[in-house]
PDB file of C-alpha atoms and ligand atoms in Angstrom:
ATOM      1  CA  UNK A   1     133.152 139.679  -7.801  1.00 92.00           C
ATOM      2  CA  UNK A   2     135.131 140.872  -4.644  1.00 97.00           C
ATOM      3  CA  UNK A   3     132.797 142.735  -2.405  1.00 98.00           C
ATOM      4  CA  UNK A   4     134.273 144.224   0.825  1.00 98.00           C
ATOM      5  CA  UNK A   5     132.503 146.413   3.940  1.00 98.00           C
ATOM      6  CA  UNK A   6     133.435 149.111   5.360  1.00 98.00           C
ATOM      7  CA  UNK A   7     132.367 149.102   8.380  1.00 98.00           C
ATOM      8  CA  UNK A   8     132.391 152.142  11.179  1.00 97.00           C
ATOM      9  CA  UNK A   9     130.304 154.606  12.851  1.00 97.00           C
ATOM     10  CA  UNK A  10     131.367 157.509  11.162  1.00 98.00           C
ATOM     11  CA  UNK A  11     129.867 160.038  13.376  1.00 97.00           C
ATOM     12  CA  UNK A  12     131.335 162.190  11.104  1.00 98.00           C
ATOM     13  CA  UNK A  13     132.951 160.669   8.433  1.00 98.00           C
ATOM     14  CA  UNK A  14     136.764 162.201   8.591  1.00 98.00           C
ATOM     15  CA  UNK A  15     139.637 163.107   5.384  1.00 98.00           C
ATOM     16  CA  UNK A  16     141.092 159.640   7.817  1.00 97.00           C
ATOM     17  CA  UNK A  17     137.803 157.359   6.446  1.00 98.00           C
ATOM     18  CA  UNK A  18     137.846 159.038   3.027  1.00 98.00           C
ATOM     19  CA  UNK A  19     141.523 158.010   2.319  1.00 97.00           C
ATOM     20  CA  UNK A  20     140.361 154.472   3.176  1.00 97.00           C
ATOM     21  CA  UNK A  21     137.780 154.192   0.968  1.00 98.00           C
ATOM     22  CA  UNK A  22     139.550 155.748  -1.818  1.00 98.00           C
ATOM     23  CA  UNK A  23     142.254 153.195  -0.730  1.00 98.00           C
ATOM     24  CA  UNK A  24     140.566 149.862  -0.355  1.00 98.00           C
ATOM     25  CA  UNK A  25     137.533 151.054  -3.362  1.00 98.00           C
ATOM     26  CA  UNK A  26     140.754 150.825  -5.845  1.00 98.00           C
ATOM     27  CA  UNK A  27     141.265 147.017  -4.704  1.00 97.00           C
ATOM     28  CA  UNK A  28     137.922 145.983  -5.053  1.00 98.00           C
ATOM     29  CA  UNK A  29     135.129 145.681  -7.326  1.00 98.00           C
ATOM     30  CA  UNK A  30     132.551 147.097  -4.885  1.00 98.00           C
ATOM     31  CA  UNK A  31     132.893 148.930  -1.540  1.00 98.00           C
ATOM     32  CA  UNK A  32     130.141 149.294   0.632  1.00 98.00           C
ATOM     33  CA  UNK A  33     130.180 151.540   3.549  1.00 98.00           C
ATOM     34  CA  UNK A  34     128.612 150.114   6.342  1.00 98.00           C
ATOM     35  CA  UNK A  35     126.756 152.792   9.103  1.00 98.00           C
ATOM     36  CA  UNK A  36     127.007 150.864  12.462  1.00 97.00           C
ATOM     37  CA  UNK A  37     123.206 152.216  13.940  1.00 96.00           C
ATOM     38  CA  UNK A  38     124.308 151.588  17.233  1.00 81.00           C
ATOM     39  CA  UNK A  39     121.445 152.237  19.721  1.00 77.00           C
ATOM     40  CA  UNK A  40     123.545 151.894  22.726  1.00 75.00           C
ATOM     41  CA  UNK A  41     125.502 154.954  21.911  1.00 79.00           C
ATOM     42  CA  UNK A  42     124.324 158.218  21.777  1.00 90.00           C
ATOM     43  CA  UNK A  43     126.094 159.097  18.428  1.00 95.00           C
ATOM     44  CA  UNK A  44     126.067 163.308  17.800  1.00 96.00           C
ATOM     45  CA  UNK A  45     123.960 162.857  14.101  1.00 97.00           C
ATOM     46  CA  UNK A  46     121.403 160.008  13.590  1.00 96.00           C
ATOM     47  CA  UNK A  47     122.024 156.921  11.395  1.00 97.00           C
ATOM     48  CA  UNK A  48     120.328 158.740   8.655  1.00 97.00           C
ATOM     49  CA  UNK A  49     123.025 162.007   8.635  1.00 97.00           C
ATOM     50  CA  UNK A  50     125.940 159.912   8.829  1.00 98.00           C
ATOM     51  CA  UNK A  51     124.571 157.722   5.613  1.00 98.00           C
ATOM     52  CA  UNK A  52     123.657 160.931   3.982  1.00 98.00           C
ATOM     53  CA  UNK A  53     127.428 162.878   4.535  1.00 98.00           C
ATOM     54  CA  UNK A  54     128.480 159.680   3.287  1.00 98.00           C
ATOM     55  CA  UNK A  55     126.981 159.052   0.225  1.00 98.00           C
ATOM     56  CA  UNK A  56     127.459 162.940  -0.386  1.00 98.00           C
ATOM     57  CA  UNK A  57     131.611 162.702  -0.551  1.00 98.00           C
ATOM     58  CA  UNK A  58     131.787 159.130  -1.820  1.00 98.00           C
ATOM     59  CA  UNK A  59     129.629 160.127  -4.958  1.00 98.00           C
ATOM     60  CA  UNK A  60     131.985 160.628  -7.182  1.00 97.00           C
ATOM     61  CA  UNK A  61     133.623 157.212  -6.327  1.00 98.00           C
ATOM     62  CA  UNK A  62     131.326 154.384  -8.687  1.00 97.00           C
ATOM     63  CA  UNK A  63     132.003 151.462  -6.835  1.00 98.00           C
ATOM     64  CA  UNK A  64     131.171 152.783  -3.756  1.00 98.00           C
ATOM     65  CA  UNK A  65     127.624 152.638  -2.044  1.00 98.00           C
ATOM     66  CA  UNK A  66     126.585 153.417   1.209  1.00 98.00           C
ATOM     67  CA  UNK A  67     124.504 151.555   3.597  1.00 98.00           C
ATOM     68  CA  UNK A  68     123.399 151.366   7.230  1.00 98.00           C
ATOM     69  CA  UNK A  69     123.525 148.381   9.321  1.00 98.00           C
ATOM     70  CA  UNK A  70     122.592 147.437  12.708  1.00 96.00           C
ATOM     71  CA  UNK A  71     123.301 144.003  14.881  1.00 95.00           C
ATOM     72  CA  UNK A  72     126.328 141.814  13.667  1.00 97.00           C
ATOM     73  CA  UNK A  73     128.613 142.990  10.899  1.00 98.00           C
ATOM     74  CA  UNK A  74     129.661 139.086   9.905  1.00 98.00           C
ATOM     75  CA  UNK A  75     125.559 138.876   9.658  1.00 98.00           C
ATOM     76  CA  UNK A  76     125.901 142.215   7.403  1.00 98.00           C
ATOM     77  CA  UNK A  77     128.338 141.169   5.039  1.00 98.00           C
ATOM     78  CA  UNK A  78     127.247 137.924   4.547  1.00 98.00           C
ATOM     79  CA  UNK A  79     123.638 139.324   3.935  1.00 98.00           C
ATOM     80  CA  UNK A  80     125.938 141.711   1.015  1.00 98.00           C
ATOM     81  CA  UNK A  81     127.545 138.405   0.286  1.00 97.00           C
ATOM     82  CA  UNK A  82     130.936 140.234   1.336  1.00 98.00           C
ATOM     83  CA  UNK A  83     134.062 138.386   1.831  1.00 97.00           C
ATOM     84  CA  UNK A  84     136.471 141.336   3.111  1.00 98.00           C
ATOM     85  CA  UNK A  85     136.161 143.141   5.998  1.00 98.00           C
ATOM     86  CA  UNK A  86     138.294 146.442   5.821  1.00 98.00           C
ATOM     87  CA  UNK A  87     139.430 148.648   8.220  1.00 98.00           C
ATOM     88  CA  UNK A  88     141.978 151.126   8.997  1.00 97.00           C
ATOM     89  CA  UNK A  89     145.021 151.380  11.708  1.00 96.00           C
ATOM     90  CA  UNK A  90     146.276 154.376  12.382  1.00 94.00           C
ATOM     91  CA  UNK A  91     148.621 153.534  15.531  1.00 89.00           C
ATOM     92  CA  UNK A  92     149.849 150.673  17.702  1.00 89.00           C
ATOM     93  CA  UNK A  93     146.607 151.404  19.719  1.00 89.00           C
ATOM     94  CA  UNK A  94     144.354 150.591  17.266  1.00 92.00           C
ATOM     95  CA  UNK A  95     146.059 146.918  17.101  1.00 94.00           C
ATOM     96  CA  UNK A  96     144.663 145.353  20.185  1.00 95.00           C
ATOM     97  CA  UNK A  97     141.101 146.308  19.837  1.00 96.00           C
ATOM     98  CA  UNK A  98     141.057 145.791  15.941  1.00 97.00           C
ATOM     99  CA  UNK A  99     143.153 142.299  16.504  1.00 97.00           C
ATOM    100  CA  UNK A 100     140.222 140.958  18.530  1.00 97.00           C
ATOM    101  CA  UNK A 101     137.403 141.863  16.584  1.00 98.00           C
ATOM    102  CA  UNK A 102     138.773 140.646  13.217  1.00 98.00           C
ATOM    103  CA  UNK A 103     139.884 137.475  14.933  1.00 98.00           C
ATOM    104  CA  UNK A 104     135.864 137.020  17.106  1.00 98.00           C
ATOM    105  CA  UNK A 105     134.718 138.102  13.224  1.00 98.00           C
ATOM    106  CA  UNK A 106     136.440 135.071  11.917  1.00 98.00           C
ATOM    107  CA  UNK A 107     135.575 132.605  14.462  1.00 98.00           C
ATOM    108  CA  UNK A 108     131.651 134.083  13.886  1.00 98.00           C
ATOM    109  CA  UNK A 109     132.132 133.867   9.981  1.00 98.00           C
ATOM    110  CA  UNK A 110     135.009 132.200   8.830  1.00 97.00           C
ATOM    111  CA  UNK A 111     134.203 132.877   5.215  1.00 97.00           C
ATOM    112  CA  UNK A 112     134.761 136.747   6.088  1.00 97.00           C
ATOM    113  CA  UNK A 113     138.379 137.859   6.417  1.00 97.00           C
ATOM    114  CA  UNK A 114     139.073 141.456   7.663  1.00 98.00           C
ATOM    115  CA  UNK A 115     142.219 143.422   6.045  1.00 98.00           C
ATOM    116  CA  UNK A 116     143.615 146.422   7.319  1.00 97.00           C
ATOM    117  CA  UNK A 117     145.224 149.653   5.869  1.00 97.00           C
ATOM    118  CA  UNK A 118     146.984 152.029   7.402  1.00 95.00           C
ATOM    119  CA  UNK A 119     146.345 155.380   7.898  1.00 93.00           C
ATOM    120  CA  UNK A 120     147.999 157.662   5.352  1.00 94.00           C
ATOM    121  CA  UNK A 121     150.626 159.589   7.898  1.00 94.00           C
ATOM    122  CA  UNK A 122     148.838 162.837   7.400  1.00 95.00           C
ATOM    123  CA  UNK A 123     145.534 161.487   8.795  1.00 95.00           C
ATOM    124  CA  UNK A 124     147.188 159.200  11.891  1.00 94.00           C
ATOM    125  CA  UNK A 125     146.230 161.511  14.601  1.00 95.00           C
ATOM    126  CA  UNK A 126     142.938 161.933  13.076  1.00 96.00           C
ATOM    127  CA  UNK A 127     139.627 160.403  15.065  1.00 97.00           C
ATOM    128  CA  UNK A 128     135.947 161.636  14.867  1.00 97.00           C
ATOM    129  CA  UNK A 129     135.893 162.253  18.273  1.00 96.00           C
ATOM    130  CA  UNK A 130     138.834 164.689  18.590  1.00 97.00           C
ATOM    131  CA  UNK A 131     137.324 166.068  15.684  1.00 98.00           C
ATOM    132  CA  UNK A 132     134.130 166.876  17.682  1.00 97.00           C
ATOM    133  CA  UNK A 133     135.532 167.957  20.851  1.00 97.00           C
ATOM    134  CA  UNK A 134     137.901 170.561  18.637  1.00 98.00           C
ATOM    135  CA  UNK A 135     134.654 171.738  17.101  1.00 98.00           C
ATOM    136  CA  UNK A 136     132.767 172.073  20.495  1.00 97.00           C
ATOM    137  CA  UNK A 137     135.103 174.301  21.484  1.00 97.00           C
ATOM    138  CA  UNK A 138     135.417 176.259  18.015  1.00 96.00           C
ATOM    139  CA  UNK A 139     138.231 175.343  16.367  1.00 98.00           C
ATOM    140  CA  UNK A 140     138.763 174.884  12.824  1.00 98.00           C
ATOM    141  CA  UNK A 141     137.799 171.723  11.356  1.00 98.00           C
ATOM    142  CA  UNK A 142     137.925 172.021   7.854  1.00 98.00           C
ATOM    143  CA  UNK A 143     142.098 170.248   7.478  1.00 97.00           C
ATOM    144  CA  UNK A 144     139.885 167.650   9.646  1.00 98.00           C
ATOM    145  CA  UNK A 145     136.833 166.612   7.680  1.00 98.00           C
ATOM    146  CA  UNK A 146     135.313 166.686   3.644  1.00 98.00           C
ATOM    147  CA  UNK A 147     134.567 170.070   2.942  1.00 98.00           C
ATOM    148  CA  UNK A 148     130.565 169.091   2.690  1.00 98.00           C
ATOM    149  CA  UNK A 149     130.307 167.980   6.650  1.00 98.00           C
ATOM    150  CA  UNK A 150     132.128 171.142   8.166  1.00 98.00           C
ATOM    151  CA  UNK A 151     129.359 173.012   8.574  1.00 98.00           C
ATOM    152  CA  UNK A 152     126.446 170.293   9.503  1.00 98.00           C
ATOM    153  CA  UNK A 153     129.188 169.443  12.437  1.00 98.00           C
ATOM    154  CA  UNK A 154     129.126 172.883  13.540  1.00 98.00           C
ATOM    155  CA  UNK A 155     125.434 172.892  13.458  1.00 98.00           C
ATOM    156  CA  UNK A 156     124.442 169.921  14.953  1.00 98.00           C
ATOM    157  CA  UNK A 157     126.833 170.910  18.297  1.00 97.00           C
ATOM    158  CA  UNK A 158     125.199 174.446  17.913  1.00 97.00           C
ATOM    159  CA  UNK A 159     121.922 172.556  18.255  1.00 96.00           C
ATOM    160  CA  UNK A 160     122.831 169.864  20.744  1.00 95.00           C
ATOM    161  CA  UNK A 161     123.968 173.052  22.847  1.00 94.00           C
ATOM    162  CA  UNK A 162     121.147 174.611  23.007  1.00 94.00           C
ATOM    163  CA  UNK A 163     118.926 171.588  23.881  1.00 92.00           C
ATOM    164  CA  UNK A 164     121.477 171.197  27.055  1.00 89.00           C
ATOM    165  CA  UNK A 165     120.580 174.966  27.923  1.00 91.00           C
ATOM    166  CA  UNK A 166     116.954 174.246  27.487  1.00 90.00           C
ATOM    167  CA  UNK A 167     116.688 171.366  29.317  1.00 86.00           C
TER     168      UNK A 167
HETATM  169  O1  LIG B 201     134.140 153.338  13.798  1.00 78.41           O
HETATM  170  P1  LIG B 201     134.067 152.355  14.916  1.00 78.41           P
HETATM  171  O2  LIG B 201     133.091 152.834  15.955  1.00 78.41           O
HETATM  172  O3  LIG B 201     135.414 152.026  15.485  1.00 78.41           O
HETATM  173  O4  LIG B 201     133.469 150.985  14.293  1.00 78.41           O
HETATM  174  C1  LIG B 201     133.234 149.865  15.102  1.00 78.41           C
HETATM  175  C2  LIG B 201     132.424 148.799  14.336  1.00 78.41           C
HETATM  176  C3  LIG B 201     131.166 149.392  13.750  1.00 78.41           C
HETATM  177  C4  LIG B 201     133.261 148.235  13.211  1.00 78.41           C
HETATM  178  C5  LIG B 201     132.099 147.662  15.366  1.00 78.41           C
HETATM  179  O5  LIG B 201     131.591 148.213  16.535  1.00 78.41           O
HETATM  180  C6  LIG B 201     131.102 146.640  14.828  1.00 78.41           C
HETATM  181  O6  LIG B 201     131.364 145.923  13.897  1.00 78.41           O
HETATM  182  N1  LIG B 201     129.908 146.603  15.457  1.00 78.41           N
HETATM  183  C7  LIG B 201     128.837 145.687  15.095  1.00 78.41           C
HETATM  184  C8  LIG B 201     128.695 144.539  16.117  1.00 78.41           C
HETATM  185  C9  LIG B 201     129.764 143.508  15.857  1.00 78.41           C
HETATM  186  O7  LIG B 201     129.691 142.778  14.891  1.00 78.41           O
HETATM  187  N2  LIG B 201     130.828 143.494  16.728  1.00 78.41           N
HETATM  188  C10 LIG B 201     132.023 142.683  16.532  1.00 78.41           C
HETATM  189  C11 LIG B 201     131.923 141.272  17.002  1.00 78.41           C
HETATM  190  S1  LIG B 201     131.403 141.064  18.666  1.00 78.41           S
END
């Protein structure tokens, strides 16, 4: 049985993350999503939202489950009993960043080995932070993100807005 995370914030989940799972789900016999609940960052939708757009465009996808996580992701997919690590490279300045975490991964766990793909050219430029910042200012996001999370982005920057003005 080859198991394989992947793992991210997805705060949201982009058309970039989609093609990987599609992607790496076809190479495996289960993919699990991992939600990084990272309480040192102030992500724009709680752990829960992120799981929840998730598991909303991955549905029709049935090797594919979504779960959060929180701490070390060697400690999460050897919990899973996950061998692969997968993540995605869009650009030369992904490398460095991605280069040392698989490699501190595989001193932590060397029985989990991280693969990469890379970015379908259409998605490259694609990050969910630019995603946010275009939708702070009102642009269209919907070439940007699954049809499903266009809206709750809008939303939840409507309301973080108005908690700003309030405060
Ligand atoms: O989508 P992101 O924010 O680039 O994903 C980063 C993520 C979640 C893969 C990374 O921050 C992570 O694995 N965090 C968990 C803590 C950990 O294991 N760090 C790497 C070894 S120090």
């Amino acid at each position: 049985m080859k198991r394989a995370v992947y793992p991210g914030s997805f705060d949201p989940v982009t058309l970039g993350h989609l093609d990987i799972i599609k992607r790496s789900a076809k190479i495996v016999d289960e993919l699990i999503v991992g939600v990084l609940n990272n309480k040192s960052k102030t992500p724009l939708f709680p752990v829960e939202n992120r799981v929840k757009m998730l598991e909303e465009v991955v549905k029709d996808i049935p090797n594919v489950k979504v779960m959060s996580f929180d701490g070390l992701l060697v400690d999460f997919a050897k919990k899973l009993d996950a061998q692969i690590i997968v993540r995605g490279l869009r650009a030369v300045t992904d490398f460095e960043y991605e280069l040392q975490m698989s490699q501190t991964n595989l001193v932590l766990n060397k029985d989990v080995d991280t693969i990469f793909f890379n970015t379908s050219l259409e998605y490259s430029y694609l990050s969910s932070s630019t995603v946010k910042e275009a939708a702070f200012y009102g642009a269209d996001i919907s070439g940007f993100v699954p049809e499903s999370v266009v809206n709750q982005v809008y939303d939840k920057i409507k309301e973080k807005k108005k908690e700003k003005r309030n405060e």
